[in-house]
């Protein structure tokens, strides 16, 4: 698989200013489009100044690098935009993939027409971002995702083709981050004043050790001391990217996974929601977590994924039970499909509504499915007959799996899964299962399926 993808932007994204009216034209590209969609949305932003502030913050996240050396060149990535169901969602990761950021523009923040629904890349170039900073509170701003009029067929029209590195880390990040978000619960909700006071407790400079967010005497603080119920935040300095938005927020909600290792913050700003999620540490990008691998052991045919793409609309809430009833599909089948859709990044998660939403990724399903080497290596172990099942009961599995000049022991029960390999020793399941555990799970699931 090539590491480069040609983005065919008909024109660069631009911001045009005419007196007090500003028009934002976001050029788009979709690798997996069934047909060319000239325009997804055209209309007026009801809160243009705040939207511009949020988009500028999103661009700062994209250009941030918290785990890469200065010598590494991190090209700017183009965010993806999901348009549909009356909403617009702009999603992006930091270059190091340790921060996930999303701007949701809710229906009350838009006054326009959704000409099509779907998910697409948009050109987020530097001149356009610079122009966003010049938008004033009294300005009228119109947003176009794509061109309202198709001009590609004009004779002699130049097509801008920009070679970019395929953001495979972004795609893998989308498959992982929504599983973390779906596990999270709201820990606290702060007012604007409480949030500003919280950020005043941020230490200066780059923070090398883990810090914790905790409540003390009814006040939220960041502290280096761990205590019961505190949320661990590795690389606390990353949260400074939100400081420019604090004067405009209505509330600041804090979410965390049950183990308090991953966190997310939701800034409510009028008709906007800005989601900011951090990996456990700066050196741990969401793309490498591997928490989706357990959900990919069922080999769901790509035809099912394509079928879901035809049935589901972008930004539509995905309710597995309702989907099963409406389409006369067995609950177990929909559960497997839901797991695969999540693991392939086709389902996102909205913390405020506690619901999954559908996104039609602008990358071919075949490309997404090829991004998990541990899963591919696990299937190779089965093909080479290098997995031996010693004990298989509903409550306990013991197996031997061939490694490099050694056989590893895999133990799986109702509570835990363990392996004697170095990967498991290093990570203890914190970054998903190793290929040996995966191979045992796939083999036993295949045997159970064939027995019916």
Short mmCIF file of C-alpha atoms in Angstrom, two decimals:
data_model
loop_
_atom_site.label_atom_id
_atom_site.label_comp_id
_atom_site.label_asym_id
_atom_site.label_seq_id
_atom_site.Cartn_x
_atom_site.Cartn_y
_atom_site.Cartn_z
CA UNK A 1 0.00 0.00 0.00
CA UNK A 2 1.36 3.37 -0.97
CA UNK A 3 1.95 5.94 1.74
CA UNK A 4 0.96 8.84 -0.49
CA UNK A 5 -2.51 9.95 -1.47
CA UNK A 6 -3.17 12.61 -4.09
CA UNK A 7 -5.65 15.18 -2.80
CA UNK A 8 -7.39 16.71 -5.83
CA UNK A 9 -8.44 20.15 -4.65
CA UNK A 10 -10.05 22.11 -7.47
CA UNK A 11 -8.99 25.37 -5.80
CA UNK A 12 -7.30 26.16 -2.50
CA UNK A 13 -9.57 27.01 0.41
CA UNK A 14 -10.01 30.76 0.61
CA UNK A 15 -11.54 33.48 2.75
CA UNK A 16 -13.05 36.38 0.76
CA UNK A 17 -13.91 39.63 2.53
CA UNK A 18 -16.40 42.13 1.08
CA UNK A 19 -16.93 45.03 3.48
CA UNK A 20 -18.47 43.39 6.59
CA UNK A 21 -19.29 40.09 4.87
CA UNK A 22 -16.81 37.21 4.84
CA UNK A 23 -17.16 34.10 2.69
CA UNK A 24 -15.22 30.97 3.71
CA UNK A 25 -14.79 28.48 0.86
CA UNK A 26 -13.41 25.12 2.04
CA UNK A 27 -12.14 23.06 -0.87
CA UNK A 28 -12.74 19.36 -0.31
CA UNK A 29 -11.64 15.92 -1.48
CA UNK A 30 -13.02 12.44 -0.81
CA UNK A 31 -11.11 9.35 -1.90
CA UNK A 32 -14.08 7.01 -1.58
CA UNK A 33 -16.82 9.20 -3.03
CA UNK A 34 -19.37 7.23 -5.04
CA UNK A 35 -20.04 10.37 -7.05
CA UNK A 36 -18.47 13.79 -7.06
CA UNK A 37 -20.32 16.07 -4.64
CA UNK A 38 -19.73 19.69 -5.54
CA UNK A 39 -21.00 21.14 -2.25
CA UNK A 40 -22.00 19.68 1.12
CA UNK A 41 -23.18 22.87 2.82
CA UNK A 42 -23.68 26.50 1.98
CA UNK A 43 -25.00 29.01 4.45
CA UNK A 44 -24.53 31.61 7.13
CA UNK A 45 -22.74 31.07 10.44
CA UNK A 46 -24.87 32.45 13.26
CA UNK A 47 -21.87 32.77 15.59
CA UNK A 48 -19.07 33.55 13.13
CA UNK A 49 -16.59 35.16 15.53
CA UNK A 50 -16.73 32.23 17.97
CA UNK A 51 -16.64 29.69 15.14
CA UNK A 52 -13.51 31.35 13.73
CA UNK A 53 -11.89 31.23 17.19
CA UNK A 54 -12.65 27.51 17.47
CA UNK A 55 -11.38 26.74 13.97
CA UNK A 56 -8.17 28.63 14.75
CA UNK A 57 -7.73 26.55 17.91
CA UNK A 58 -8.34 23.40 15.88
CA UNK A 59 -5.57 24.45 13.51
CA UNK A 60 -3.23 24.94 16.50
CA UNK A 61 -3.95 21.38 17.59
CA UNK A 62 -3.16 20.08 14.10
CA UNK A 63 0.22 21.81 14.08
CA UNK A 64 1.17 20.78 17.62
CA UNK A 65 3.85 18.17 18.21
CA UNK A 66 4.36 16.97 21.77
CA UNK A 67 6.20 13.71 21.15
CA UNK A 68 8.27 14.35 18.02
CA UNK A 69 11.82 15.60 17.85
CA UNK A 70 12.53 19.00 16.27
CA UNK A 71 14.23 17.20 13.40
CA UNK A 72 11.04 15.42 12.39
CA UNK A 73 8.98 17.26 9.85
CA UNK A 74 5.29 16.99 10.59
CA UNK A 75 3.31 18.15 7.57
CA UNK A 76 0.06 19.87 8.35
CA UNK A 77 -2.90 17.51 8.05
CA UNK A 78 -6.20 18.46 6.53
CA UNK A 79 -9.12 17.97 8.93
CA UNK A 80 -12.16 15.95 8.00
CA UNK A 81 -15.61 17.51 8.07
CA UNK A 82 -18.82 15.55 8.55
CA UNK A 83 -21.91 17.35 7.27
CA UNK A 84 -25.45 16.14 7.86
CA UNK A 85 -28.36 15.90 10.29
CA UNK A 86 -28.27 19.67 10.63
CA UNK A 87 -24.75 19.64 12.12
CA UNK A 88 -21.15 20.20 11.05
CA UNK A 89 -18.30 18.38 12.76
CA UNK A 90 -14.64 19.33 12.16
CA UNK A 91 -12.24 16.63 13.44
CA UNK A 92 -8.45 16.57 13.67
CA UNK A 93 -5.48 15.17 15.60
CA UNK A 94 -2.25 16.74 16.67
CA UNK A 95 0.75 15.76 14.55
CA UNK A 96 1.91 13.42 17.31
CA UNK A 97 -1.61 11.93 17.44
CA UNK A 98 -1.87 12.38 21.22
CA UNK A 99 -4.66 14.99 21.05
CA UNK A 100 -8.05 14.58 19.42
CA UNK A 101 -10.02 17.77 18.80
CA UNK A 102 -13.48 18.23 17.35
CA UNK A 103 -15.61 21.30 16.72
CA UNK A 104 -19.35 20.61 16.55
CA UNK A 105 -21.49 23.36 15.05
CA UNK A 106 -25.02 22.55 16.20
CA UNK A 107 -28.15 23.27 14.12
CA UNK A 108 -28.82 26.52 16.00
CA UNK A 109 -25.40 27.77 14.86
CA UNK A 110 -26.17 27.37 11.14
CA UNK A 111 -28.53 29.10 8.75
CA UNK A 112 -28.13 27.44 5.39
CA UNK A 113 -28.71 24.39 3.24
CA UNK A 114 -27.19 20.92 3.43
CA UNK A 115 -26.91 20.06 -0.25
CA UNK A 116 -25.44 16.64 0.55
CA UNK A 117 -24.38 14.64 3.59
CA UNK A 118 -21.10 12.86 4.14
CA UNK A 119 -17.54 13.15 5.40
CA UNK A 120 -14.76 14.79 3.41
CA UNK A 121 -11.26 16.18 3.74
CA UNK A 122 -11.01 19.96 3.52
CA UNK A 123 -8.02 22.07 2.58
CA UNK A 124 -6.94 23.94 5.73
CA UNK A 125 -4.14 26.05 4.29
CA UNK A 126 -2.11 28.69 6.10
CA UNK A 127 -3.51 31.80 4.32
CA UNK A 128 -7.06 30.72 5.13
CA UNK A 129 -6.21 30.15 8.80
CA UNK A 130 -4.52 33.53 8.99
CA UNK A 131 -7.61 35.15 7.48
CA UNK A 132 -9.81 33.54 10.14
CA UNK A 133 -8.05 35.56 12.81
CA UNK A 134 -9.25 38.76 11.12
CA UNK A 135 -12.95 37.98 11.47
CA UNK A 136 -14.66 40.51 13.72
CA UNK A 137 -17.71 40.16 15.97
CA UNK A 138 -19.91 42.29 13.72
CA UNK A 139 -18.99 40.45 10.50
CA UNK A 140 -21.38 38.29 8.52
CA UNK A 141 -19.73 35.00 7.56
CA UNK A 142 -20.91 32.47 4.99
CA UNK A 143 -19.43 28.97 4.90
CA UNK A 144 -19.18 26.71 1.88
CA UNK A 145 -17.89 23.14 2.22
CA UNK A 146 -17.15 22.50 -1.44
CA UNK A 147 -18.17 24.72 -4.33
CA UNK A 148 -21.77 25.71 -4.72
CA UNK A 149 -21.31 25.84 -8.47
CA UNK A 150 -19.41 23.13 -10.36
CA UNK A 151 -16.67 24.84 -12.34
CA UNK A 152 -14.34 21.89 -12.87
CA UNK A 153 -15.54 21.34 -16.42
CA UNK A 154 -14.52 24.78 -17.68
CA UNK A 155 -11.93 24.53 -20.41
CA UNK A 156 -8.43 25.30 -19.23
CA UNK A 157 -9.38 25.19 -15.53
CA UNK A 158 -6.39 24.36 -13.33
CA UNK A 159 -6.76 21.51 -10.84
CA UNK A 160 -4.70 21.81 -7.68
CA UNK A 161 -3.19 18.44 -6.88
CA UNK A 162 -1.34 18.34 -3.59
CA UNK A 163 0.63 15.28 -2.56
CA UNK A 164 0.34 14.64 1.15
CA UNK A 165 1.37 11.77 3.36
CA UNK A 166 -1.66 9.58 3.92
CA UNK A 167 -2.66 10.28 7.54
CA UNK A 168 -2.84 6.65 8.58
CA UNK A 169 -2.19 7.69 12.18
CA UNK A 170 -5.30 9.85 11.99
CA UNK A 171 -7.42 7.01 10.64
CA UNK A 172 -6.17 4.64 13.36
CA UNK A 173 -6.66 7.39 15.91
CA UNK A 174 -10.31 7.76 14.92
CA UNK A 175 -10.79 4.03 15.44
CA UNK A 176 -9.34 4.22 18.97
CA UNK A 177 -10.45 7.54 20.41
CA UNK A 178 -14.19 6.96 20.11
CA UNK A 179 -13.89 3.74 22.16
CA UNK A 180 -12.25 5.75 24.93
CA UNK A 181 -14.91 8.46 24.69
CA UNK A 182 -17.71 5.88 24.91
CA UNK A 183 -16.24 4.62 28.21
CA UNK A 184 -15.99 8.06 29.79
CA UNK A 185 -18.24 9.57 32.44
CA UNK A 186 -18.59 13.21 33.36
CA UNK A 187 -16.47 13.96 36.43
CA UNK A 188 -17.34 17.62 36.91
CA UNK A 189 -18.81 20.63 35.13
CA UNK A 190 -17.24 24.03 35.72
CA UNK A 191 -18.42 27.57 35.11
CA UNK A 192 -16.31 30.06 33.16
CA UNK A 193 -14.89 31.54 36.38
CA UNK A 194 -14.08 28.12 37.84
CA UNK A 195 -12.38 27.13 34.58
CA UNK A 196 -10.22 30.26 34.46
CA UNK A 197 -9.25 29.65 38.10
CA UNK A 198 -8.36 26.03 37.22
CA UNK A 199 -6.09 27.11 34.37
CA UNK A 200 -4.35 29.55 36.72
CA UNK A 201 -3.03 26.50 38.60
CA UNK A 202 -1.17 25.29 35.48
CA UNK A 203 2.59 25.19 36.09
CA UNK A 204 4.75 27.07 33.62
CA UNK A 205 6.89 25.39 30.95
CA UNK A 206 6.88 21.82 29.71
CA UNK A 207 5.68 19.43 32.40
CA UNK A 208 7.66 16.19 32.46
CA UNK A 209 5.78 14.38 35.22
CA UNK A 210 2.14 13.38 35.44
CA UNK A 211 -0.28 15.85 36.99
CA UNK A 212 -3.76 15.21 38.34
CA UNK A 213 -7.03 17.09 38.15
CA UNK A 214 -8.95 16.89 41.39
CA UNK A 215 -11.58 18.73 43.42
CA UNK A 216 -10.45 20.27 46.69
CA UNK A 217 -12.93 22.16 48.89
CA UNK A 218 -15.29 22.45 45.94
CA UNK A 219 -12.57 23.89 43.70
CA UNK A 220 -10.92 22.17 40.72
CA UNK A 221 -7.11 22.25 40.71
CA UNK A 222 -4.15 20.68 38.91
CA UNK A 223 -1.72 19.04 41.33
CA UNK A 224 1.29 16.69 41.11
CA UNK A 225 -0.12 14.68 44.04
CA UNK A 226 -2.21 11.63 43.25
CA UNK A 227 -5.31 11.02 45.33
CA UNK A 228 -8.49 8.96 45.16
CA UNK A 229 -10.72 9.94 42.27
CA UNK A 230 -8.15 12.23 40.66
CA UNK A 231 -7.73 12.19 36.87
CA UNK A 232 -4.19 11.56 35.69
CA UNK A 233 -3.14 13.93 32.90
CA UNK A 234 0.20 13.19 31.26
CA UNK A 235 1.71 16.15 29.46
CA UNK A 236 -0.51 18.68 31.18
CA UNK A 237 1.04 21.53 29.16
CA UNK A 238 -0.93 20.27 26.14
CA UNK A 239 -4.12 21.69 27.62
CA UNK A 240 -2.79 25.23 27.15
CA UNK A 241 -4.06 25.02 23.58
CA UNK A 242 -7.51 25.76 25.00
CA UNK A 243 -6.59 29.01 26.78
CA UNK A 244 -7.66 31.30 23.93
CA UNK A 245 -11.23 29.90 24.10
CA UNK A 246 -11.76 30.32 27.85
CA UNK A 247 -13.11 33.91 27.72
CA UNK A 248 -15.99 32.73 25.52
CA UNK A 249 -17.16 29.51 27.18
CA UNK A 250 -20.48 28.92 28.90
CA UNK A 251 -19.24 25.80 30.70
CA UNK A 252 -16.30 23.40 30.83
CA UNK A 253 -17.09 19.69 31.33
CA UNK A 254 -14.44 17.18 32.38
CA UNK A 255 -14.72 13.50 31.39
CA UNK A 256 -12.52 10.50 32.19
CA UNK A 257 -12.36 6.76 31.62
CA UNK A 258 -13.09 4.53 34.66
CA UNK A 259 -9.35 3.96 35.21
CA UNK A 260 -8.79 7.76 35.02
CA UNK A 261 -6.02 7.24 32.42
CA UNK A 262 -7.62 9.08 29.47
CA UNK A 263 -9.47 12.37 29.70
CA UNK A 264 -11.62 14.68 27.60
CA UNK A 265 -12.87 18.24 27.98
CA UNK A 266 -15.99 19.68 26.37
CA UNK A 267 -16.21 23.46 26.02
CA UNK A 268 -19.75 24.72 25.48
CA UNK A 269 -19.68 28.01 23.55
CA UNK A 270 -23.16 29.07 22.51
CA UNK A 271 -24.21 26.82 19.62
CA UNK A 272 -20.71 25.30 19.47
CA UNK A 273 -19.13 22.35 21.27
CA UNK A 274 -15.35 22.00 21.29
CA UNK A 275 -14.13 18.53 22.31
CA UNK A 276 -10.52 18.12 23.41
CA UNK A 277 -9.30 14.63 24.36
CA UNK A 278 -5.82 13.71 25.62
CA UNK A 279 -4.02 10.38 25.46
CA UNK A 280 -2.57 9.14 28.73
CA UNK A 281 0.90 10.54 27.93
CA UNK A 282 2.39 12.75 25.18
CA UNK A 283 4.40 9.83 23.81
CA UNK A 284 1.25 7.69 23.48
CA UNK A 285 -0.69 8.58 20.37
CA UNK A 286 -4.24 7.32 20.03
CA UNK A 287 -3.20 5.51 16.83
CA UNK A 288 -1.05 3.01 18.75
CA UNK A 289 -3.39 2.12 21.59
CA UNK A 290 -4.73 -1.07 19.99
CA UNK A 291 -7.96 -0.96 21.99
CA UNK A 292 -9.97 -1.69 18.82
CA UNK A 293 -8.32 -5.01 18.07
CA UNK A 294 -10.64 -7.11 20.23
CA UNK A 295 -13.54 -5.76 18.17
CA UNK A 296 -11.94 -6.74 14.86
CA UNK A 297 -11.60 -10.46 15.56
CA UNK A 298 -14.92 -11.00 13.79
CA UNK A 299 -14.08 -10.88 10.10
CA UNK A 300 -17.03 -8.75 8.95
CA UNK A 301 -17.29 -8.71 5.12
CA UNK A 302 -16.59 -5.34 3.54
CA UNK A 303 -19.92 -5.68 1.74
CA UNK A 304 -21.61 -5.20 5.11
CA UNK A 305 -19.65 -2.02 5.70
CA UNK A 306 -20.57 -0.71 2.27
CA UNK A 307 -24.20 -1.64 2.94
CA UNK A 308 -24.15 0.37 6.16
CA UNK A 309 -22.73 3.30 4.21
CA UNK A 310 -25.79 3.25 1.97
CA UNK A 311 -28.26 2.94 4.86
CA UNK A 312 -26.78 5.41 7.33
CA UNK A 313 -26.46 9.16 6.94
CA UNK A 314 -23.58 11.30 8.15
CA UNK A 315 -23.98 12.56 11.73
CA UNK A 316 -27.03 10.35 12.19
CA UNK A 317 -27.25 8.82 15.66
CA UNK A 318 -26.53 5.08 15.54
CA UNK A 319 -28.72 2.99 17.83
CA UNK A 320 -27.90 -0.72 17.32
CA UNK A 321 -31.24 -1.96 18.66
CA UNK A 322 -33.27 0.41 16.50
CA UNK A 323 -31.07 -0.37 13.47
CA UNK A 324 -31.72 -4.09 13.99
CA UNK A 325 -35.49 -3.66 14.21
CA UNK A 326 -35.79 -1.23 11.30
CA UNK A 327 -33.72 -3.39 8.94
CA UNK A 328 -34.88 -6.82 10.19
CA UNK A 329 -31.36 -7.94 11.12
CA UNK A 330 -30.56 -10.21 14.06
CA UNK A 331 -29.31 -8.45 17.19
CA UNK A 332 -26.10 -10.54 17.29
CA UNK A 333 -25.32 -9.62 13.69
CA UNK A 334 -25.85 -5.91 14.38
CA UNK A 335 -23.66 -6.14 17.49
CA UNK A 336 -20.83 -7.55 15.36
CA UNK A 337 -21.43 -4.92 12.70
CA UNK A 338 -21.47 -2.15 15.33
CA UNK A 339 -18.16 -3.37 16.76
CA UNK A 340 -16.58 -3.42 13.32
CA UNK A 341 -17.97 -0.01 12.38
CA UNK A 342 -16.53 1.40 15.61
CA UNK A 343 -13.19 -0.34 15.10
CA UNK A 344 -12.94 1.04 11.56
CA UNK A 345 -13.64 4.61 12.68
CA UNK A 346 -17.05 4.78 11.00
CA UNK A 347 -18.74 5.55 14.31
CA UNK A 348 -17.85 8.58 16.38
CA UNK A 349 -19.07 9.32 19.89
CA UNK A 350 -20.76 12.43 21.26
CA UNK A 351 -20.09 12.86 24.98
CA UNK A 352 -22.89 15.38 25.49
CA UNK A 353 -25.66 13.23 23.99
CA UNK A 354 -24.10 9.89 25.03
CA UNK A 355 -24.73 8.54 21.54
CA UNK A 356 -22.65 7.23 18.65
CA UNK A 357 -22.89 9.11 15.38
CA UNK A 358 -22.10 7.85 11.91
CA UNK A 359 -19.30 9.29 9.84
CA UNK A 360 -18.59 8.27 6.25
CA UNK A 361 -14.82 8.34 6.23
CA UNK A 362 -13.26 9.79 3.07
CA UNK A 363 -10.98 6.75 2.76
CA UNK A 364 -11.70 3.42 1.13
CA UNK A 365 -12.77 0.67 3.57
CA UNK A 366 -10.04 -1.58 2.19
CA UNK A 367 -7.48 1.03 3.22
CA UNK A 368 -8.88 1.30 6.74
CA UNK A 369 -9.00 -2.47 7.21
CA UNK A 370 -5.30 -2.83 6.35
CA UNK A 371 -4.01 -0.62 9.17
CA UNK A 372 -3.75 -3.13 12.02
CA UNK A 373 -0.53 -5.15 11.66
CA UNK A 374 -1.10 -7.02 14.95
CA UNK A 375 -4.37 -8.35 13.58
CA UNK A 376 -2.77 -9.35 10.29
CA UNK A 377 0.08 -11.08 12.12
CA UNK A 378 -2.41 -12.94 14.32
CA UNK A 379 -4.20 -14.31 11.27
CA UNK A 380 -0.84 -15.37 9.78
CA UNK A 381 -0.13 -17.40 12.93
CA UNK A 382 -3.41 -19.26 12.38
CA UNK A 383 -2.71 -19.81 8.68
CA UNK A 384 0.70 -21.31 9.52
CA UNK A 385 -0.94 -23.54 12.16
CA UNK A 386 1.25 -22.04 14.88
CA UNK A 387 -1.55 -21.85 17.46
CA UNK A 388 -2.25 -24.89 19.66
CA UNK A 389 -5.36 -24.91 21.84
CA UNK A 390 -4.75 -26.91 25.02
CA UNK A 391 -7.94 -26.17 27.00
CA UNK A 392 -11.12 -24.55 25.71
CA UNK A 393 -14.12 -24.09 27.97
CA UNK A 394 -16.65 -21.23 28.09
CA UNK A 395 -14.85 -19.82 31.14
CA UNK A 396 -11.19 -20.65 30.44
CA UNK A 397 -8.84 -20.99 27.47
CA UNK A 398 -5.19 -22.09 27.53
CA UNK A 399 -3.07 -22.19 24.39
CA UNK A 400 0.48 -22.27 23.06
CA UNK A 401 1.49 -19.86 20.27
CA UNK A 402 4.76 -19.92 18.39
CA UNK A 403 7.03 -16.93 18.78
CA UNK A 404 10.63 -16.29 17.73
CA UNK A 405 12.52 -19.42 18.86
CA UNK A 406 10.02 -19.91 21.69
CA UNK A 407 6.43 -20.96 22.36
CA UNK A 408 4.33 -18.50 24.34
CA UNK A 409 1.56 -19.48 26.73
CA UNK A 410 -1.76 -17.64 26.43
CA UNK A 411 -4.36 -17.75 29.21
CA UNK A 412 -7.82 -16.24 28.78
CA UNK A 413 -10.60 -16.33 31.36
CA UNK A 414 -13.73 -14.31 32.01
CA UNK A 415 -11.80 -11.50 33.68
CA UNK A 416 -8.32 -11.35 32.13
CA UNK A 417 -6.20 -12.31 29.15
CA UNK A 418 -2.47 -12.92 29.56
CA UNK A 419 0.54 -13.93 27.48
CA UNK A 420 4.18 -14.71 28.25
CA UNK A 421 5.51 -12.58 25.37
CA UNK A 422 7.54 -9.40 25.83
CA UNK A 423 4.77 -7.15 24.45
CA UNK A 424 2.38 -8.24 27.17
CA UNK A 425 5.11 -7.91 29.83
CA UNK A 426 5.81 -4.33 28.70
CA UNK A 427 2.22 -3.11 28.39
CA UNK A 428 0.04 -5.46 30.50
CA UNK A 429 -2.89 -5.05 28.15
CA UNK A 430 -2.88 -1.25 28.41
CA UNK A 431 -2.31 -0.90 24.65
CA UNK A 432 -4.54 -3.68 23.40
CA UNK A 433 -3.90 -7.42 23.09
CA UNK A 434 -0.75 -8.88 21.59
CA UNK A 435 -0.86 -10.87 18.35
CA UNK A 436 -0.67 -14.16 20.29
CA UNK A 437 -3.81 -13.42 22.34
CA UNK A 438 -5.55 -12.21 19.20
CA UNK A 439 -4.73 -15.39 17.31
CA UNK A 440 -6.16 -17.55 20.10
CA UNK A 441 -9.35 -15.48 20.27
CA UNK A 442 -9.84 -15.58 16.49
CA UNK A 443 -9.25 -19.33 16.33
CA UNK A 444 -11.66 -20.13 19.17
CA UNK A 445 -14.33 -17.80 17.76
CA UNK A 446 -13.99 -19.45 14.34
CA UNK A 447 -14.38 -22.88 15.93
CA UNK A 448 -17.50 -21.76 17.82
CA UNK A 449 -19.00 -20.32 14.66
CA UNK A 450 -18.36 -23.50 12.66
CA UNK A 451 -20.04 -25.65 15.34
CA UNK A 452 -23.43 -23.99 14.80
#
